[in-house]
């Protein structure tokens, strides 16, 4: 048994205490990892084992996931629905829960958000904390006298369309266990799904280099699946779970995403690989945005933000992470990863969240991870509502223009590569672009139309709304 499994199993050996703890569940959840077991308070904290009426100390089976999805739909029928994005190698359903005030349709102007858990079948924390999140969001929405936290849940349900895939690798989960550190990591064909996506990074690096060398007039690192030669052929031998995600990205105009893993305590952001394949910082055009996304999660977490100040995870290859975040390639290079594919093939910004040293904690320890991640899971989602948004329409017909290109340049830094990464309007013409506070110049263009430019100021609250942008025919 791995050291951390032993460590975790000891945790609840003597939890029945007579005095209720004065510390919150949030504060209690950091003791194991920051202060150590010897400083665990001598009090009763069994009230932390449930939240929103759900038992937190559990490992939820695939049937249990289906049952909870049905329960949520029964409790909150007006704001929930589900659909399948495909099946695994062994035929297990890849089922997604949707939470939104109009769950069945895309509302013009409302961002689409997703969480993905259990990509590595033996990393179970993400699976469970997402189940807890979904249940709490539903219960909050129907609460008669909601608390401030419940109002926050409801605000997100009303203003986002939230898609949650609890398990991307149910076949791996089916064989995973606490004793074997790696069993179940890969899928049923022994393929690591986080190495199975088409590698668009090399093309992105080449295009950036050609632009900086003056060989290209326009820099591009977005929607590279449309540019890469033989891209469709490259999908031929991909795993069904990978193809399900690729098709999912094509089906919805996702703005923001996080992929939940285990093995360390850190928020990891693109790029995941470097131009020479070596371990080094590898910055995307949106490096500053990604840093803020990662920091938002880490700073809201019980202790992830503390970096090297926490007990290090054995074998994670680090000496601690400043502010609890890391550039992916600076930690260790990964080609064919999901977060880079999201960024380079679509409008979606994705980061990877490593939520614990123990990949498969004991069920009796799962309450800790819920309280560590409850607030950061919410705080992260608010980024989908920041930056700039608008709706691009035909000036004559008034109909939305899909696939209009929205290019963003920093007014205070003409050399910034931010302009390399454009986003595209969705089927109804609406778009969203996550940005840090600052001054920018947006150029909205579409073949056959006169381009439109707009100088904007983005602050740290809700997105700057450009409203209706009318493009005139050439």
GROMACS .gro file of C-alpha atoms in nm, residues 25 119 205 227 243 250 258 292 333 345 431 435:
model
   12
   25UNK     CA    1  -1.515   2.196   0.801
  119UNK     CA    2  -0.999   1.097  -1.692
  205UNK     CA    3   0.483   2.670  -3.227
  227UNK     CA    4  -0.549   2.415  -4.037
  243UNK     CA    5  -1.321   1.100  -2.980
  250UNK     CA    6  -1.750   2.060  -3.175
  258UNK     CA    7  -1.135   2.225  -1.592
  292UNK     CA    8  -0.516   3.399  -1.321
  333UNK     CA    9   0.605   1.791  -2.069
  345UNK     CA   10  -0.886   2.351  -3.138
  431UNK     CA   11  -1.924   3.507  -2.858
  435UNK     CA   12  -0.965   3.848  -2.061
   0.00000   0.00000   0.00000
